[in-house]
Short mmCIF file of C-alpha atoms and ligand atoms in Angstrom, two decimals:
data_model
loop_
_atom_site.label_atom_id
_atom_site.label_comp_id
_atom_site.label_asym_id
_atom_site.label_seq_id
_atom_site.Cartn_x
_atom_site.Cartn_y
_atom_site.Cartn_z
CA UNK A 1 3.41 -26.79 -0.04
CA UNK A 2 0.50 -29.17 2.16
CA UNK A 3 -2.99 -29.17 2.25
CA UNK A 4 -4.51 -27.01 5.41
CA UNK A 5 -8.12 -26.67 6.59
CA UNK A 6 -8.36 -23.35 8.74
CA UNK A 7 -11.26 -23.70 10.93
CA UNK A 8 -11.71 -19.43 12.42
CA UNK A 9 -15.01 -18.11 14.50
CA UNK A 10 -15.99 -16.14 11.15
CA UNK A 11 -14.23 -15.89 8.04
CA UNK A 12 -15.50 -11.80 6.99
CA UNK A 13 -15.06 -12.95 2.92
CA UNK A 14 -15.31 -8.33 1.40
CA UNK A 15 -16.93 -10.50 -1.54
CA UNK A 16 -19.34 -8.66 -3.24
CA UNK A 17 -22.24 -9.54 -1.42
CA UNK A 18 -20.06 -9.20 1.61
CA UNK A 19 -20.36 -12.29 3.29
CA UNK A 20 -20.06 -13.51 6.92
CA UNK A 21 -19.22 -17.53 7.26
CA UNK A 22 -19.79 -17.93 10.82
CA UNK A 23 -19.21 -22.02 11.53
CA UNK A 24 -17.14 -22.65 8.34
CA UNK A 25 -13.71 -23.51 7.33
CA UNK A 26 -10.94 -22.35 4.18
CA UNK A 27 -9.56 -25.10 2.35
CA UNK A 28 -6.07 -24.23 1.50
CA UNK A 29 -3.90 -25.78 -1.27
CA UNK A 30 -1.16 -24.41 -3.11
CA UNK A 31 -1.31 -21.39 -2.07
CA UNK A 32 -5.05 -20.93 -3.59
CA UNK A 33 -8.19 -21.19 -1.77
CA UNK A 34 -10.34 -24.73 -2.80
CA UNK A 35 -13.10 -24.66 -0.63
CA UNK A 36 -15.31 -22.46 1.25
CA UNK A 37 -17.57 -24.59 3.03
CA UNK A 38 -19.57 -25.57 6.40
CA UNK A 39 -17.48 -27.40 10.06
CA UNK A 40 -18.93 -30.99 9.33
CA UNK A 41 -16.88 -32.84 12.26
CA UNK A 42 -17.19 -36.03 10.47
CA UNK A 43 -15.32 -35.47 7.11
CA UNK A 44 -13.15 -33.02 9.32
CA UNK A 45 -11.68 -36.34 11.19
CA UNK A 46 -10.83 -37.97 7.77
CA UNK A 47 -9.12 -35.09 6.28
CA UNK A 48 -5.31 -35.47 5.60
CA UNK A 49 -3.12 -32.42 5.66
CA UNK A 50 -2.65 -29.97 8.58
CA UNK A 51 -6.10 -29.16 10.64
CA UNK A 52 -6.16 -25.63 12.22
CA UNK A 53 -8.69 -24.51 14.15
CA UNK A 54 -9.01 -20.82 16.29
CA UNK A 55 -12.13 -20.68 17.57
CA UNK A 56 -11.51 -16.48 19.38
CA UNK A 57 -10.61 -15.32 15.67
CA UNK A 58 -11.71 -13.80 12.91
CA UNK A 59 -10.35 -14.42 9.02
CA UNK A 60 -9.94 -11.38 7.01
CA UNK A 61 -8.35 -10.87 3.40
CA UNK A 62 -5.03 -9.58 3.89
CA UNK A 63 -4.71 -5.77 3.43
CA UNK A 64 -3.69 -3.83 0.65
CA UNK A 65 -2.02 -0.15 0.73
CA UNK A 66 -1.59 1.09 -3.21
CA UNK A 67 0.74 4.41 -1.83
CA UNK A 68 3.49 3.14 0.28
CA UNK A 69 7.68 4.39 0.58
CA UNK A 70 9.42 1.82 2.25
CA UNK A 71 12.73 3.41 1.85
CA UNK A 72 11.37 6.21 4.22
CA UNK A 73 10.78 4.09 6.85
CA UNK A 74 14.25 5.40 8.53
CA UNK A 75 13.68 8.43 8.71
CA UNK A 76 10.30 7.98 11.04
CA UNK A 77 9.70 10.67 13.50
CA UNK A 78 13.12 12.84 12.28
CA UNK A 79 10.44 14.96 9.35
CA UNK A 80 7.57 16.18 11.88
CA UNK A 81 5.34 18.80 11.28
CA UNK A 82 6.49 20.23 8.33
CA UNK A 83 4.21 20.76 4.80
CA UNK A 84 5.23 19.69 2.28
CA UNK A 85 7.50 21.12 0.38
CA UNK A 86 9.51 21.86 3.18
CA UNK A 87 9.40 18.55 5.05
CA UNK A 88 10.75 17.36 1.47
CA UNK A 89 13.77 20.07 0.57
CA UNK A 90 14.55 20.03 3.93
CA UNK A 91 13.91 16.54 5.17
CA UNK A 92 13.17 13.58 2.87
CA UNK A 93 15.04 14.05 0.23
CA UNK A 94 18.51 15.06 1.72
CA UNK A 95 17.38 11.63 3.94
CA UNK A 96 16.65 9.69 0.69
CA UNK A 97 20.18 10.73 -1.20
CA UNK A 98 22.02 9.56 1.10
CA UNK A 99 21.09 5.97 1.44
CA UNK A 100 23.37 3.51 -0.29
CA UNK A 101 22.67 -0.15 0.10
CA UNK A 102 22.73 -1.34 3.33
CA UNK A 103 20.11 1.70 5.08
CA UNK A 104 17.99 0.96 2.06
CA UNK A 105 18.03 -2.94 3.32
CA UNK A 106 16.75 -2.04 7.23
CA UNK A 107 14.63 -0.06 6.04
CA UNK A 108 12.43 -2.22 4.69
CA UNK A 109 13.08 -5.23 6.65
CA UNK A 110 12.04 -2.62 9.37
CA UNK A 111 8.32 -1.68 6.48
CA UNK A 112 7.98 -5.90 5.85
CA UNK A 113 8.51 -6.20 9.84
CA UNK A 114 5.64 -3.72 10.29
CA UNK A 115 3.43 -3.96 7.79
CA UNK A 116 3.32 -7.74 7.48
CA UNK A 117 2.98 -7.68 11.59
CA UNK A 118 -0.30 -5.46 10.73
CA UNK A 119 -2.15 -7.32 8.69
CA UNK A 120 -0.74 -5.96 5.07
CA UNK A 121 -0.33 -8.66 2.36
CA UNK A 122 -0.32 -6.74 -0.71
CA UNK A 123 1.73 -2.54 -1.43
CA UNK A 124 2.09 -0.36 -4.15
CA UNK A 125 5.88 0.87 -2.46
CA UNK A 126 7.07 4.93 -4.43
CA UNK A 127 10.91 3.10 -4.41
CA UNK A 128 13.63 4.08 -4.74
CA UNK A 129 16.32 6.69 -6.61
CA UNK A 130 18.77 4.49 -6.09
CA UNK A 131 20.31 0.33 -5.28
CA UNK A 132 15.50 -0.43 -6.50
CA UNK A 133 17.40 -4.04 -6.65
CA UNK A 134 17.22 -4.03 -2.62
CA UNK A 135 13.57 -3.84 -2.61
CA UNK A 136 12.74 -6.08 -4.91
CA UNK A 137 15.42 -8.42 -3.39
CA UNK A 138 13.74 -8.09 -0.06
CA UNK A 139 10.24 -7.66 -1.03
CA UNK A 140 10.20 -11.33 -2.56
CA UNK A 141 12.87 -13.28 0.35
CA UNK A 142 9.59 -12.02 3.21
CA UNK A 143 7.27 -13.43 0.98
CA UNK A 144 5.24 -9.63 0.19
CA UNK A 145 3.42 -9.18 -2.56
CA UNK A 146 2.17 -6.01 -4.37
CA UNK A 147 4.20 -3.35 -6.98
CA UNK A 148 6.80 -1.91 -6.59
CA UNK A 149 9.49 0.28 -8.71
CA UNK A 150 12.03 2.76 -9.13
CA UNK A 151 11.72 6.10 -7.88
CA UNK A 152 12.30 8.14 -11.08
CA UNK A 153 13.36 12.17 -11.18
CA UNK A 154 15.39 14.19 -12.92
CA UNK A 155 14.41 17.48 -12.17
CA UNK A 156 14.59 18.61 -8.62
CA UNK A 157 14.47 22.94 -8.43
CA UNK A 158 13.62 21.89 -4.20
CA UNK A 159 16.92 19.78 -3.93
CA UNK A 160 19.36 19.48 -6.64
CA UNK A 161 20.86 16.04 -5.73
CA UNK A 162 19.26 14.06 -6.10
CA UNK A 163 18.33 13.48 -9.84
CA UNK A 164 19.47 12.18 -12.59
CA UNK A 165 19.34 12.16 -16.29
CA UNK A 166 15.42 11.01 -18.34
CA UNK A 167 17.75 9.08 -20.06
CA UNK A 168 18.62 7.66 -17.32
CA UNK A 169 15.84 7.05 -15.38
CA UNK A 170 13.76 5.58 -18.33
CA UNK A 171 16.37 3.17 -18.65
CA UNK A 172 16.76 2.08 -15.42
CA UNK A 173 13.09 1.67 -15.07
CA UNK A 174 12.26 0.24 -17.86
CA UNK A 175 15.44 -2.70 -16.96
CA UNK A 176 14.20 -3.13 -13.54
CA UNK A 177 10.29 -3.99 -15.06
CA UNK A 178 12.35 -6.44 -17.12
CA UNK A 179 14.10 -7.91 -14.79
CA UNK A 180 11.00 -8.37 -12.16
CA UNK A 181 8.07 -7.71 -13.85
CA UNK A 182 5.56 -11.18 -12.80
CA UNK A 183 8.88 -12.57 -10.69
CA UNK A 184 8.47 -14.83 -7.19
CA UNK A 185 5.24 -16.34 -9.54
CA UNK A 186 3.60 -13.42 -9.93
CA UNK A 187 3.57 -12.01 -6.33
CA UNK A 188 5.98 -8.69 -7.59
CA UNK A 189 5.08 -6.67 -10.38
CA UNK A 190 6.17 -3.81 -11.75
CA UNK A 191 4.62 -0.10 -10.81
CA UNK A 192 6.94 2.86 -13.10
CA UNK A 193 6.95 5.10 -10.14
CA UNK A 194 7.93 9.25 -11.51
CA UNK A 195 7.37 10.77 -8.10
CA UNK A 196 5.57 13.81 -9.51
CA UNK A 197 5.38 16.45 -11.28
CA UNK A 198 7.72 18.79 -9.49
CA UNK A 199 10.15 16.32 -10.02
CA UNK A 200 10.06 15.13 -13.53
CA UNK A 201 9.92 16.23 -17.46
CA UNK A 202 7.23 16.17 -19.70
CA UNK A 203 9.02 13.45 -21.75
CA UNK A 204 10.04 11.66 -18.69
CA UNK A 205 6.09 10.79 -17.79
CA UNK A 206 4.98 10.21 -21.11
CA UNK A 207 7.98 7.96 -21.90
CA UNK A 208 7.51 6.01 -18.90
CA UNK A 209 3.72 6.12 -19.45
CA UNK A 210 4.25 4.73 -23.08
CA UNK A 211 6.23 1.91 -21.28
CA UNK A 212 3.16 0.11 -19.49
CA UNK A 213 2.50 -0.24 -22.94
CA UNK A 214 5.76 -3.32 -23.00
CA UNK A 215 4.44 -4.90 -19.08
CA UNK A 216 1.19 -6.12 -19.32
CA UNK A 217 -0.92 -4.99 -16.57
CA UNK A 218 2.86 -2.47 -14.77
CA UNK A 219 1.30 0.76 -13.07
CA UNK A 220 1.89 3.93 -13.01
CA UNK A 221 2.35 5.22 -10.08
CA UNK A 222 2.52 8.91 -9.06
CA UNK A 223 1.20 11.67 -6.23
CA UNK A 224 -1.25 14.18 -7.15
CA UNK A 225 -2.27 17.50 -6.17
CA UNK A 226 -2.03 17.18 -2.35
CA UNK A 227 -0.24 20.53 -1.22
CA UNK A 228 -1.69 23.96 -1.74
CA UNK A 229 2.47 25.07 -2.27
CA UNK A 230 2.55 21.98 -4.60
CA UNK A 231 0.26 22.75 -7.37
CA UNK A 232 0.22 26.37 -7.19
CA UNK A 233 4.10 25.52 -8.44
CA UNK A 234 2.23 22.94 -10.90
CA UNK A 235 0.35 25.91 -11.96
CA UNK A 236 3.18 28.30 -12.35
CA UNK A 237 5.51 25.71 -14.71
CA UNK A 238 2.64 24.43 -16.51
CA UNK A 239 0.32 26.55 -16.35
CA UNK A 240 -2.78 24.00 -15.67
CA UNK A 241 -3.93 21.99 -12.51
CA UNK A 242 -2.29 18.85 -11.53
CA UNK A 243 -4.44 16.59 -13.40
CA UNK A 244 -5.61 18.95 -15.42
CA UNK A 245 -1.17 18.39 -16.76
CA UNK A 246 -2.24 14.72 -16.84
CA UNK A 247 -4.76 14.34 -18.85
CA UNK A 248 -3.35 16.64 -21.28
CA UNK A 249 -0.21 14.95 -21.40
CA UNK A 250 -2.21 11.46 -21.90
CA UNK A 251 -0.83 9.70 -18.81
CA UNK A 252 -4.34 8.76 -17.60
CA UNK A 253 -5.71 5.68 -17.32
CA UNK A 254 -7.15 2.11 -15.40
CA UNK A 255 -3.52 1.42 -14.79
CA UNK A 256 -2.40 4.90 -13.77
CA UNK A 257 -2.76 4.80 -9.76
CA UNK A 258 -2.58 8.16 -7.75
CA UNK A 259 -1.47 9.44 -4.29
CA UNK A 260 -4.00 12.14 -2.74
CA UNK A 261 -5.53 14.03 -4.93
CA UNK A 262 -6.90 16.77 -2.25
CA UNK A 263 -7.47 20.17 -3.67
CA UNK A 264 -9.51 19.01 -7.53
CA UNK A 265 -11.20 21.39 -9.39
CA UNK A 266 -14.50 19.46 -10.89
CA UNK A 267 -13.18 19.37 -14.69
CA UNK A 268 -10.38 17.57 -12.85
CA UNK A 269 -12.62 15.19 -10.38
CA UNK A 270 -13.89 14.86 -14.17
CA UNK A 271 -11.07 13.42 -15.87
CA UNK A 272 -10.04 11.09 -13.21
CA UNK A 273 -13.83 9.58 -13.44
CA UNK A 274 -13.93 9.10 -17.42
CA UNK A 275 -10.08 7.23 -17.36
CA UNK A 276 -10.40 5.71 -14.94
CA UNK A 277 -7.51 6.68 -13.31
CA UNK A 278 -7.22 6.18 -9.26
CA UNK A 279 -6.80 8.03 -6.41
CA UNK A 280 -4.73 6.19 -3.42
CA UNK A 281 -5.88 8.31 -0.15
CA UNK A 282 -3.44 9.00 2.71
CA UNK A 283 -5.46 9.99 5.62
CA UNK A 284 -2.90 10.20 7.53
CA UNK A 285 -0.33 11.73 5.55
CA UNK A 286 -2.14 13.95 4.16
CA UNK A 287 -3.62 15.31 8.12
CA UNK A 288 -0.15 15.21 9.02
CA UNK A 289 1.65 17.21 6.27
CA UNK A 290 -1.58 19.83 7.17
CA UNK A 291 -2.61 19.02 3.71
CA UNK A 292 -6.33 19.59 3.17
CA UNK A 293 -9.10 16.32 3.05
CA UNK A 294 -9.14 14.67 -0.02
CA UNK A 295 -13.24 14.21 -0.37
CA UNK A 296 -13.18 10.34 -0.71
CA UNK A 297 -17.39 10.58 -0.08
CA UNK A 298 -17.81 12.56 -3.60
CA UNK A 299 -15.03 10.42 -4.69
CA UNK A 300 -16.57 6.87 -4.34
CA UNK A 301 -20.01 8.61 -5.40
CA UNK A 302 -18.87 9.62 -8.50
CA UNK A 303 -17.45 6.05 -8.82
CA UNK A 304 -14.11 7.41 -8.73
CA UNK A 305 -11.62 4.50 -7.69
CA UNK A 306 -10.20 4.92 -4.01
CA UNK A 307 -8.09 3.27 -1.95
CA UNK A 308 -6.23 3.85 1.13
CA UNK A 309 -2.08 3.56 1.57
CA UNK A 310 0.25 4.74 4.99
CA UNK A 311 1.76 6.82 2.52
CA UNK A 312 5.64 7.11 3.85
CA UNK A 313 6.85 6.51 8.38
CA UNK A 314 7.99 10.37 8.38
CA UNK A 315 4.86 11.75 6.87
CA UNK A 316 2.43 8.99 9.11
CA UNK A 317 4.13 7.92 11.53
CA UNK A 318 2.71 4.35 11.21
CA UNK A 319 2.58 1.93 8.36
CA UNK A 320 -1.12 0.90 9.85
CA UNK A 321 -3.78 0.39 8.29
CA UNK A 322 -5.88 0.12 10.89
CA UNK A 323 -4.81 3.46 11.57
CA UNK A 324 -6.03 4.88 7.95
CA UNK A 325 -9.23 3.21 7.39
CA UNK A 326 -10.55 4.58 10.86
CA UNK A 327 -9.27 7.49 9.39
CA UNK A 328 -10.16 7.49 5.63
CA UNK A 329 -14.16 7.52 8.55
CA UNK A 330 -13.34 9.47 10.86
CA UNK A 331 -12.34 12.24 8.85
CA UNK A 332 -15.24 12.95 6.74
CA UNK A 333 -17.52 13.89 9.68
CA UNK A 334 -17.52 16.71 10.54
CA UNK A 335 -17.52 17.76 7.28
CA UNK A 336 -19.79 15.36 5.23
CA UNK A 337 -22.16 14.09 8.40
CA UNK A 338 -21.18 11.28 10.24
CA UNK A 339 -23.60 8.86 7.76
CA UNK A 340 -20.74 9.57 4.83
CA UNK A 341 -18.27 6.57 5.44
CA UNK A 342 -19.80 3.87 7.63
CA UNK A 343 -17.07 0.92 8.53
CA UNK A 344 -18.79 -1.61 6.31
CA UNK A 345 -17.73 1.08 2.99
CA UNK A 346 -14.08 2.25 4.72
CA UNK A 347 -13.24 -2.16 5.16
CA UNK A 348 -13.99 -2.44 1.67
CA UNK A 349 -10.46 0.23 0.24
CA UNK A 350 -8.45 -1.81 2.84
CA UNK A 351 -9.19 -5.05 1.52
CA UNK A 352 -11.21 -5.62 -2.04
CA UNK A 353 -10.55 -1.95 -3.33
CA UNK A 354 -7.04 -1.87 -2.98
CA UNK A 355 -7.30 -4.97 -5.10
CA UNK A 356 -9.25 -3.55 -7.63
CA UNK A 357 -7.06 -0.55 -8.16
CA UNK A 358 -4.20 -2.72 -8.71
CA UNK A 359 -6.00 -5.14 -11.03
CA UNK A 360 -5.08 -7.50 -8.83
CA UNK A 361 -9.19 -8.21 -8.20
CA UNK A 362 -8.86 -11.94 -9.72
CA UNK A 363 -5.91 -13.14 -7.60
CA UNK A 364 -6.12 -11.01 -3.62
CA UNK A 365 -8.45 -8.73 -1.64
CA UNK A 366 -12.13 -10.93 -0.61
CA UNK A 367 -12.25 -14.86 0.07
CA UNK A 368 -13.45 -16.41 -2.31
CA UNK A 369 -12.36 -20.34 -3.92
CA UNK A 370 -9.72 -19.75 -6.33
CA UNK A 371 -8.11 -17.25 -5.07
CA UNK A 372 -4.63 -16.31 -3.73
CA UNK A 373 -4.34 -17.45 0.31
CA UNK A 374 -3.41 -14.08 1.51
CA UNK A 375 -4.76 -14.14 4.77
CA UNK A 376 -4.28 -12.56 8.61
CA UNK A 377 -5.90 -14.09 11.50
CA UNK A 378 -6.88 -11.38 13.82
CA UNK A 379 -7.64 -11.65 17.56
CA UNK A 380 -11.41 -8.93 18.39
CA UNK A 381 -11.34 -10.23 21.88
CA UNK A 382 -8.07 -10.05 23.34
CA UNK A 383 -8.98 -7.16 24.95
CA UNK A 384 -11.03 -4.86 25.85
CA UNK A 385 -10.59 -2.08 23.43
CA UNK A 386 -12.60 -5.07 21.15
CA UNK A 387 -15.27 -6.32 23.27
CA UNK A 388 -18.05 -7.26 22.17
CA UNK A 389 -17.52 -8.78 19.06
CA UNK A 390 -21.52 -9.69 18.48
CA UNK A 391 -22.54 -9.96 14.20
CA UNK A 392 -23.69 -6.42 14.59
CA UNK A 393 -20.12 -4.32 14.58
CA UNK A 394 -17.76 -7.09 13.15
CA UNK A 395 -17.18 -3.62 10.04
CA UNK A 396 -17.54 -1.84 12.94
CA UNK A 397 -15.02 -3.59 15.70
CA UNK A 398 -12.09 -3.43 11.98
CA UNK A 399 -12.56 0.12 11.47
CA UNK A 400 -12.79 1.78 14.33
CA UNK A 401 -11.06 -0.50 17.08
CA UNK A 402 -8.52 -2.02 15.64
CA UNK A 403 -4.60 -2.75 16.34
CA UNK A 404 -1.77 -4.08 14.77
CA UNK A 405 -1.48 -5.23 18.25
CA UNK A 406 -4.94 -7.43 16.93
CA UNK A 407 -3.22 -9.50 13.82
CA UNK A 408 -2.39 -13.26 14.48
CA UNK A 409 -1.72 -14.84 12.53
CA UNK A 410 -0.97 -13.70 8.58
CA UNK A 411 -0.30 -15.90 5.53
CA UNK A 412 0.88 -14.43 1.94
CA UNK A 413 0.61 -16.88 -1.05
CA UNK A 414 -0.84 -20.07 1.11
CA UNK A 415 2.57 -19.20 3.43
CA UNK A 416 2.97 -18.22 6.78
CA UNK A 417 4.53 -15.18 7.64
CA UNK A 418 3.32 -14.48 10.43
CA UNK A 419 2.57 -16.73 13.05
CA UNK A 420 1.40 -15.59 16.84
CA UNK A 421 2.46 -12.04 16.27
CA UNK A 422 5.79 -12.35 14.85
CA UNK A 423 7.17 -12.55 11.68
CA UNK A 424 8.58 -16.21 10.69
CA UNK A 425 11.11 -14.82 8.33
CA UNK A 426 12.17 -11.23 10.13
CA UNK A 427 14.27 -11.52 13.72
CA UNK A 428 13.04 -8.03 14.92
CA UNK A 429 15.60 -8.08 17.41
CA UNK A 430 18.13 -7.67 14.36
CA UNK A 431 16.53 -5.61 12.14
CA UNK A 432 15.87 -2.83 14.95
CA UNK A 433 19.32 -3.12 16.13
CA UNK A 434 20.14 -3.08 11.99
CA UNK A 435 18.42 -0.02 12.19
CA UNK A 436 18.90 2.05 14.87
CA UNK A 437 22.84 1.80 13.58
CA UNK A 438 21.95 1.89 9.83
CA UNK A 439 19.92 5.18 10.43
CA UNK A 440 23.25 6.16 12.51
CA UNK A 441 25.79 5.60 9.97
CA UNK A 442 22.48 7.68 7.22
CA UNK A 443 22.26 10.96 9.24
CA UNK A 444 26.03 10.64 8.72
CA UNK A 445 26.59 10.80 5.33
CA UNK A 446 24.02 13.45 5.31
CA UNK A 447 25.52 15.78 8.05
N1 GUN B 501 5.09 14.04 -3.08
C1 GUN B 501 6.45 14.60 -4.06
N2 GUN B 501 7.19 13.35 -2.81
C2 GUN B 501 6.48 13.22 -2.02
C3 GUN B 501 6.33 11.86 -0.61
O1 GUN B 501 7.34 11.60 -0.11
N3 GUN B 501 5.40 11.81 0.37
C4 GUN B 501 4.86 12.81 -0.21
N4 GUN B 501 3.50 12.58 0.49
N5 GUN B 501 3.98 12.91 -1.39
C5 GUN B 501 5.54 13.12 -1.85
FE1 FE B 502 3.94 9.62 -1.31
#
């Protein structure tokens, strides 16, 4: 990999001091940020390596989304206007159950096209019950960074056809973790993914959590406390609130990432705090499924770790981190007041806090010397929707005004994955045509 010197208009670092550099260059070698230095034209004229000047573009860290379902992207627009349990029973479980390798591959490619094209460079994916190796294969081939893991389901009253035995689920997860944890030069890690309390036995949850001990820095990733009917069913099943139940079986710690966490009582909030379990906040999904609004300002005040995710395409219906940032900021304001969330805080949730949630903050999430070069060049001057682009309103522009269309170039691990808004690895026309064809076949299979 050659040496590169990138000279953008400005660098928004998301480091501990929220430093913003103007007239600085950033040097990348072997996929690592080697230096960040004031532009020195004398030195640059003698630089041997590529010199890339982007006088109109803003460099930001690659965005991190901590809750995604790439297997669901094919179902976008096919499960609207339902609440969670109906959405799963009537649409999502039957569709996921109908995936074969080809339809799954089409769904993952479509996801990566959208995620990378929108500046997301790291995700944690909930995976798929069958053919999980296909997701790993596409992540590896397309230069993605993140945690993935087989979706684990060993009980399913909502849709009984869609489950495996406890033993199958555990042993396949273990084998996949052995094969893929820390693969692709460490870009890919294993995230164990028991789906949620209503589709997992207590044994599955506990045994899965104990497997983390064999895979350093693997993650326990599940859904929690998303919807009132769901938590009522959890109460019926275990006589406890969702987080209370997780705490009682010992699966909460700093390597646990819980999507949603909307309906929590005070003692559950305390449990998140004391165990350091993480919250993956998914505002679009929470609104679209009518689930509720998580008390994010309170969680942040209490020191609970919060990051962002688009969740699945059928409950969003996009995978844009910009939409999640904008909504995360806006939805709190009517309830908690306009100062309860600000653009800079929310920008951090989409970058460094996402990396912290996944224990990847030594590697990504901010632009600092020694970190991996996961970088996004944004054009905040391209059109009327994000002008003016002043020193004062940079975070505001990114969080409140920008969109994936403003993403010009994206680099992961020092290699370009998107240049001029186009994917380097994926042929958009082919991916879209394939997705259409595979969806038709899948819908036939699911009839
Ligand atoms: N709970 C269990 N499965 C799912 C899912 O696929 N999406 C969401 N939003 N919640 C879930
Ligand atoms: Fe989800």
